[in-house]
XYZ file of C-alpha atoms in Angstrom:
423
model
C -2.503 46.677 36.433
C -1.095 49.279 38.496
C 0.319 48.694 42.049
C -1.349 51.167 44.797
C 1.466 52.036 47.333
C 0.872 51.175 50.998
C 2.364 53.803 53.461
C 2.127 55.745 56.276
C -0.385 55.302 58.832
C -1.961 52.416 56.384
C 1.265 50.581 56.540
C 1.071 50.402 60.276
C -1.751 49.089 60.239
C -1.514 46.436 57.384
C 1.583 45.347 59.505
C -0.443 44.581 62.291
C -2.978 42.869 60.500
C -0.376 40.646 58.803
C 1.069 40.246 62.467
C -1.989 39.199 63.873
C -3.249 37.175 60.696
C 0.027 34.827 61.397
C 0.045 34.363 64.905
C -3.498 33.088 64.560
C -3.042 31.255 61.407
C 0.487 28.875 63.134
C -1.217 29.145 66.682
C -2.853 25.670 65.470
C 0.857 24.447 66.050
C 1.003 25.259 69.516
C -2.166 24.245 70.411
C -2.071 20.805 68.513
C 1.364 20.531 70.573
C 3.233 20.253 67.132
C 5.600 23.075 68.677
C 6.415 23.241 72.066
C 5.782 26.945 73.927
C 9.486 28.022 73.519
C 9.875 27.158 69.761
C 6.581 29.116 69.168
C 7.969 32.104 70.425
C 11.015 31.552 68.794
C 9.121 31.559 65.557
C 7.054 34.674 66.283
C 10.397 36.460 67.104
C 12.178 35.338 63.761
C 8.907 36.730 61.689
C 8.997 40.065 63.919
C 12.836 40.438 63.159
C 12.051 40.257 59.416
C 8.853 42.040 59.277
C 11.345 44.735 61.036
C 14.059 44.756 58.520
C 11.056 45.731 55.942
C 10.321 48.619 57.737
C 11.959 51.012 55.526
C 10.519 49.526 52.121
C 7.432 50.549 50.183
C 4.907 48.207 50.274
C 2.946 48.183 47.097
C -0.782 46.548 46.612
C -1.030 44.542 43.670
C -4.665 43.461 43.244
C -5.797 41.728 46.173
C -2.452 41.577 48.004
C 0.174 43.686 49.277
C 3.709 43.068 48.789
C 6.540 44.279 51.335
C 9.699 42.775 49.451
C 10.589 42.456 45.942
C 11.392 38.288 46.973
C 8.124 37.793 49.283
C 4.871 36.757 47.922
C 2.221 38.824 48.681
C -0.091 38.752 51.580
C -2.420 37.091 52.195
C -1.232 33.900 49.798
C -0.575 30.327 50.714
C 3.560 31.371 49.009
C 3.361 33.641 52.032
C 2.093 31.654 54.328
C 5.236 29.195 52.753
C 7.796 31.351 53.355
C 6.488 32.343 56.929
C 6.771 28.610 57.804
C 10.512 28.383 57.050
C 10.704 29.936 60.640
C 9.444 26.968 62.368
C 12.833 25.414 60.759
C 15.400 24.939 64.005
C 17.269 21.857 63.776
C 18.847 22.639 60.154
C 19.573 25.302 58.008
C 15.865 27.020 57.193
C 14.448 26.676 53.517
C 15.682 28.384 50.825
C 12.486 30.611 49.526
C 13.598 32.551 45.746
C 14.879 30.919 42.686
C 15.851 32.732 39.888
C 15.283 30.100 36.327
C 16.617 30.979 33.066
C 14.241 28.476 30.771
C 16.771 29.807 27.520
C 19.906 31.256 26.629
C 18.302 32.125 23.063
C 17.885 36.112 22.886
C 17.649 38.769 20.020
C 19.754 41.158 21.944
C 23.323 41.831 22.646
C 23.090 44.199 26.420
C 27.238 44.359 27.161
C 26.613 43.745 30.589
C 24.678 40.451 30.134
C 26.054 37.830 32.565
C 25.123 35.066 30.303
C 27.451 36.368 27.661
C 29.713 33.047 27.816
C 26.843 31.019 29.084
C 27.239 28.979 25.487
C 25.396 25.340 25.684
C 21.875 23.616 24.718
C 18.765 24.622 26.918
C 18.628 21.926 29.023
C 16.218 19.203 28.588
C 12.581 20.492 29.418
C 11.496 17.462 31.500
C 14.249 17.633 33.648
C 13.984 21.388 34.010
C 9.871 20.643 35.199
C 11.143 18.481 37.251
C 13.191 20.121 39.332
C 11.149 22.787 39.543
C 8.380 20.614 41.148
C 10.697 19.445 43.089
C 11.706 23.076 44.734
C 7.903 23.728 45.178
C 7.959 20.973 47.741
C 10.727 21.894 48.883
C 9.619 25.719 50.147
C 10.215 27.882 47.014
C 7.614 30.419 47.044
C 8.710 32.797 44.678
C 9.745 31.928 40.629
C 11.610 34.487 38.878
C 12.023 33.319 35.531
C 14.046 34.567 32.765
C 16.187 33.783 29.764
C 17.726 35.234 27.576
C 14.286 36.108 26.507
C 11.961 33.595 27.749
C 9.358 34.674 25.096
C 11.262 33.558 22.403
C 11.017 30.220 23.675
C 7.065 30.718 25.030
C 6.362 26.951 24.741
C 9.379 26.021 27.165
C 8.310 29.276 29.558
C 4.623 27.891 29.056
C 5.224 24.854 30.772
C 7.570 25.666 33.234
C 4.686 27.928 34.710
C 2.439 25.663 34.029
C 4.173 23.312 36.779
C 4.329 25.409 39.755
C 0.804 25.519 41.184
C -0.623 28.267 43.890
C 1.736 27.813 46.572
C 4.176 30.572 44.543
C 4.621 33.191 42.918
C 6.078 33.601 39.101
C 7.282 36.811 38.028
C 8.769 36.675 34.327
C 11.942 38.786 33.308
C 11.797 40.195 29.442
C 12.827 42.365 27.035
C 9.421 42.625 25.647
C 10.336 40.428 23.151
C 7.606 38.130 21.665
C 4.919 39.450 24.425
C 1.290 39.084 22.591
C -2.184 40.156 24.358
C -2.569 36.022 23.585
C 0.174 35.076 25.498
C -0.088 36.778 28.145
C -3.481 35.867 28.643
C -2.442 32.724 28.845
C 0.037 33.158 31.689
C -1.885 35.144 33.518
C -4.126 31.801 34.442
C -0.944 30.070 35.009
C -0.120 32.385 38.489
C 1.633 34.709 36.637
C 1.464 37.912 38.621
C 4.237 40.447 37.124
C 6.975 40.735 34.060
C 9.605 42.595 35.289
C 10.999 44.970 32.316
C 14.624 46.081 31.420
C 15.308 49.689 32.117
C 18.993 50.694 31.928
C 18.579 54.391 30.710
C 16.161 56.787 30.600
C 16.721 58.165 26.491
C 15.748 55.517 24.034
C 18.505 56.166 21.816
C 20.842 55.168 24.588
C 18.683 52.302 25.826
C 18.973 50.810 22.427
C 22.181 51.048 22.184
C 22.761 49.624 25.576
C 20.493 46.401 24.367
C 22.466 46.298 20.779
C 18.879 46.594 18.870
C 17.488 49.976 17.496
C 13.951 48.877 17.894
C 14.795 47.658 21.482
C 12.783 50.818 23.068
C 9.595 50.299 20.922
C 9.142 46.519 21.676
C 9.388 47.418 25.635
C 6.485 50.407 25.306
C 4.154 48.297 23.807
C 5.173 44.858 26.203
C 4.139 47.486 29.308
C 1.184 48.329 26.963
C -0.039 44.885 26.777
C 0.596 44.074 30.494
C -1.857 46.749 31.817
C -4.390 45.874 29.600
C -4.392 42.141 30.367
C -3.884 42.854 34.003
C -0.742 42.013 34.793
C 1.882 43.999 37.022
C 4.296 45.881 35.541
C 8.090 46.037 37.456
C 11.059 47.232 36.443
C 14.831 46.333 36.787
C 17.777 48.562 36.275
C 21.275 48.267 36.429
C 22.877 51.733 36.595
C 26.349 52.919 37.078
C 27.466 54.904 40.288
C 27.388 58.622 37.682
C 23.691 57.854 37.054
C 23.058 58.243 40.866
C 24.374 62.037 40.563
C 23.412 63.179 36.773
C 19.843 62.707 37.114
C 18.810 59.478 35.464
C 18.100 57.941 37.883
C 15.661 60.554 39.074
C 14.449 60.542 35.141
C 14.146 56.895 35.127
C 12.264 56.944 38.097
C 9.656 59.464 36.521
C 9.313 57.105 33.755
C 8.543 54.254 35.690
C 5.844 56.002 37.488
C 4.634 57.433 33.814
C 4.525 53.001 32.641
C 2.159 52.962 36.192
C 4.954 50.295 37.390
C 4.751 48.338 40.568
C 8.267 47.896 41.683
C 11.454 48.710 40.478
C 14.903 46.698 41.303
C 18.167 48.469 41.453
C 20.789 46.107 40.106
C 24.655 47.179 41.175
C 26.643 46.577 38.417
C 28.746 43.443 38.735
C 32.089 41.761 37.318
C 30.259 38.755 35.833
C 29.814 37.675 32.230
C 30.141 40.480 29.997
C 31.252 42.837 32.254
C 33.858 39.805 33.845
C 36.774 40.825 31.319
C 36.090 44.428 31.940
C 35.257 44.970 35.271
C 33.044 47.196 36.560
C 33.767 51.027 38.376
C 33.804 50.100 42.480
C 31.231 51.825 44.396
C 32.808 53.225 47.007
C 31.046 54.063 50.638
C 30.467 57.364 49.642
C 28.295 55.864 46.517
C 26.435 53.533 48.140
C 25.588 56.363 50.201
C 23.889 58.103 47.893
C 22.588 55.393 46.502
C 20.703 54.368 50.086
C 19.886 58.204 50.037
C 17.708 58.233 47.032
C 16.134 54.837 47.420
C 14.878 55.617 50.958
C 14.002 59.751 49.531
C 11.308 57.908 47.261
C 10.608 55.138 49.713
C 9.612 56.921 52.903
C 8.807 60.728 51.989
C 5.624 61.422 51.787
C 6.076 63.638 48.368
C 7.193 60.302 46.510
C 4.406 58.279 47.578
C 2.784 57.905 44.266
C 6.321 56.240 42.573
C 7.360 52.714 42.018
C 8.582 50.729 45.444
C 12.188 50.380 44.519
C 13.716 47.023 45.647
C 17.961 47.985 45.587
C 20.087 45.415 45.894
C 22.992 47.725 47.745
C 20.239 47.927 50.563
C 18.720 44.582 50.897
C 22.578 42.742 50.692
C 24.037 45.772 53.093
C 25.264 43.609 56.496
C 22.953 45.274 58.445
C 19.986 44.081 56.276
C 19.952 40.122 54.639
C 23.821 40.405 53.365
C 24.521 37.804 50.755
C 21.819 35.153 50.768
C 23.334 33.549 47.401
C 23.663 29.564 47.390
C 20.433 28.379 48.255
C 20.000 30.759 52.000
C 17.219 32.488 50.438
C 17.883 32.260 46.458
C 20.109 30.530 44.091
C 20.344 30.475 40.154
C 19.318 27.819 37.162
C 21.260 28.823 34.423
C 20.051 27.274 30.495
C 22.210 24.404 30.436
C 21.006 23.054 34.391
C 23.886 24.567 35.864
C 23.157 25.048 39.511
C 24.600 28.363 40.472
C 24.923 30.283 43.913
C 23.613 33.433 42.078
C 23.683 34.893 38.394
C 26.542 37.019 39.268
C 28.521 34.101 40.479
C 29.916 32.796 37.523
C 30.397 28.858 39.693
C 28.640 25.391 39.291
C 27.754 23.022 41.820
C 26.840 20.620 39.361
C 23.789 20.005 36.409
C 20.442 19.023 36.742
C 20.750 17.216 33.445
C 23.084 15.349 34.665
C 23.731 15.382 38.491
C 20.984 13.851 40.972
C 19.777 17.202 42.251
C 19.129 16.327 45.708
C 22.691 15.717 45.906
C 24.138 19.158 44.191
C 21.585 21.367 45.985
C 22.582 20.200 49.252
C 26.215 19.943 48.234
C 25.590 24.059 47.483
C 23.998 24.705 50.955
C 26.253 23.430 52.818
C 28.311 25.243 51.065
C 26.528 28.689 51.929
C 25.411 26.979 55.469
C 25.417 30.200 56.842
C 24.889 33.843 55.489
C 27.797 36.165 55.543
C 28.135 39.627 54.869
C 30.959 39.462 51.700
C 29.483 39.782 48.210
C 31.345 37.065 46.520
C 30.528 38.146 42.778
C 32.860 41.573 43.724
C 35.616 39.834 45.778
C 36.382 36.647 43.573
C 35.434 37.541 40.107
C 39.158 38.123 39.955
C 40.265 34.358 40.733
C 37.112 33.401 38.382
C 38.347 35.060 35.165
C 42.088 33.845 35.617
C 40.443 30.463 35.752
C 38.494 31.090 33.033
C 41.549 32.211 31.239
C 44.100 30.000 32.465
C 41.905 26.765 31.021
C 41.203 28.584 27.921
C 37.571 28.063 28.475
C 34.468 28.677 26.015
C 31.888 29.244 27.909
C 31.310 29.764 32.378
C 29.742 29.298 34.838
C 33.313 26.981 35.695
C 32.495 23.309 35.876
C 32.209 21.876 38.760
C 36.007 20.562 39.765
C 37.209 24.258 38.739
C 34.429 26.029 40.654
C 35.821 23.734 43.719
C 38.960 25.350 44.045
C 37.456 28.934 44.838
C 34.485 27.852 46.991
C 36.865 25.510 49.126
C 38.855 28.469 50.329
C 36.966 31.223 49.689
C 36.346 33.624 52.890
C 32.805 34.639 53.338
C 33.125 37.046 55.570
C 31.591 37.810 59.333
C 28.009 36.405 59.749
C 25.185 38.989 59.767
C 23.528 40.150 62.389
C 20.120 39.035 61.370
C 20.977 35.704 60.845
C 22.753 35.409 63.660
């Protein structure tokens, strides 16, 4: 299934209808006197404010609904109609909206940036894993990104987990390509799934493979994307690409390829100083960088030349201060790691508890209260340094911390100035 880019003069005009589509579809709130007048227009201002912070994305139609943001369901769906409803939220801290599951740690592949590398433990019991995921549904998640290590090689554990979040969401699946069959993903396909989101850190196979630590890494990918189109589901892409890669041309090559594998979306990952890139450390982008990077992202976004290429979702745009900023800890997405550890994001190697363990009501709000309100540091970058002495100083195994260690950097931690937006 190939996405079909909205833009230009079309774009205007799908905003409008999407515009006019909600204020007639929560005027019943006014009316029914659910809302007073003020809070009304309060709400319609919040969903303008964010509709306007998409306005330099490429909105991409997959089958019968357009998508504006890599983390919003498409329109028209009851998960968008979810996540516009978090707006009507005044008197606390508005719903959280992504979560990002890993339903395994098991994987065939070695990548060396993987930030699961020391994520050693059992999967965490299935039942409690459905459970809590039934429990976010209700709670106002509207989009599931699910991963592993590679979900497929656990497709009985991923099965379910899909098979318990019903039409009010989204599911997109992270893989390798891995274990994908035609049968399979069939299967998943009547279980909401609308997209699996492929791996895509270099443009040469010879170098891909060697990035993912298996020489047969680039074939198993080709014919996942294969299998996708012809059982009609989306085809995305993620990449995480060092700063050189934004001046030697791959990322213009990897960009051709993803229009060549007819892919909806692709996400720009910034490399981060979390799991196997924690010891290391990663090259800083400096402003300069992230220039560039914002440069070519909005070059194949907006111009008109590019307009048949993959919507690219980067994540040095949407967590820029003058955009969303860090949303990590439950403001708009958190993380499930294997073992139930409830994390503010992947990159942020901290627990606020286990859902194996830990009542969850209890550690989820513990972790938004945490992150009551959005700021505009990225906290993988600024305390991976106090998380690896930790790590080190405790001769640890395996991260995220536990809980009492992951305590002593979120209790003093600095988050930096509130953003604009959220303000």
């Amino acid at each position: 299934m190939m996405g079909r880019n909205v833009t230009g003069v079309e774009k205007k005009l799908f905003l409008l209808r999407v515009k006019v589509s909600v204020f007639f579809k929560f005027l019943p709130q006014l009316l029914t006197g659910r809302i007073g007048l003020r809070k009304f227009s309060r709400f319609l201002k919040r969903l303008l404010l964010f509709l306007a912070k998409m306005k330099d994305n490429k909105f991409v139609r997959i089958g019968q609904r357009t998508r504006i943001d890599l983390y919003c369901p498409g329109f028209p769906s009851k998960g968008f109609d979810t996540a516009c409803r978090k707006f009507l939220v005044f008197d606390q801290k508005m719903p959280c909206t992504t979560v990002l599951i890993s339903v395994t740690s098991a994987c065939p592949y070695h990548c060396r940036h993987c930030y699961q590398k020391y994520d050693r433990g059992q999967d965490v019991d299935l039942h409690a894993l459905v459970n809590t995921v039934k429990k976010l549904q209700d709670l106002g998640i509207t989009f599931f990104n699910i991963e592993g290590g590679e979900p497929f090689l656990r497709y009985e554990r991923l099965k379910k987990v899909c098979a318990a979040i019903d039409d009010r969401s989204e599911i997109w699946i992270n893989s390798t390509g891995y274990g994908i069959t035609r049968e399979r993903l069939q299967e998943l396909k009547k279980l909401n799934v609308h997209a699996i989101m492929f791996s895509l850190h270099s443009p040469v196979p010879e170098e891909f493979n060697q990035f993912m630590g298996d020489d047969g890494a680039w074939e198993k990918m080709i014919r996942a994307v294969s299998l996708c189109h012809e059982t009609g589901i989306a085809v995305a892409f993620n990449a995480c690409l060092e700063k050189k890669d934004f001046y030697n041309g791959n990322f213009q090559e990897i960009m051709e390829l993803t229009r060549e594998f007819q892919a909806a979306l692709i996400q720009l990952i910034k490399p981060k100083p979390a799991g196997g890139w924690l010891k290391p450390g990663v090259k800083p982008f400096l402003d300069t960088d992230l220039a560039q990077v914002k440069k070519l992202v909005h070059r194949y976004n907006l111009e008109p030349k590019f307009k048949d290429y993959p919507a690219i979702s980067a994540q040095v745009i949407e967590e820029a201060p003058e955009r969303f900023g860090c949303t990590a800890g439950g403001t708009d997405r958190f993380y499930i790691n294997a073992k139930g550890d409830l994390q503010p994001c992947e990159f942020l190697n901290l627990s606020f508890g286990n859902i194996a363990t830990d009542d969850f009501s209890i550690i989820y709000d513990k972790m938004r209260s945490c992150f009551e309100e959005p700021g505009d540091c990225w906290l993988c970058e600024k305390y991976s340094g106090e998380i690896l002495n930790v790590f080190q100083d405790h001769h640890l195994k395996s991260l995220p911390l536990p809980g009492d260690l992951s305590a002593t950097i979120y209790s003093k931690w600095h988050r930096g100035n509130k953003t604009e937006l959220y303000k």
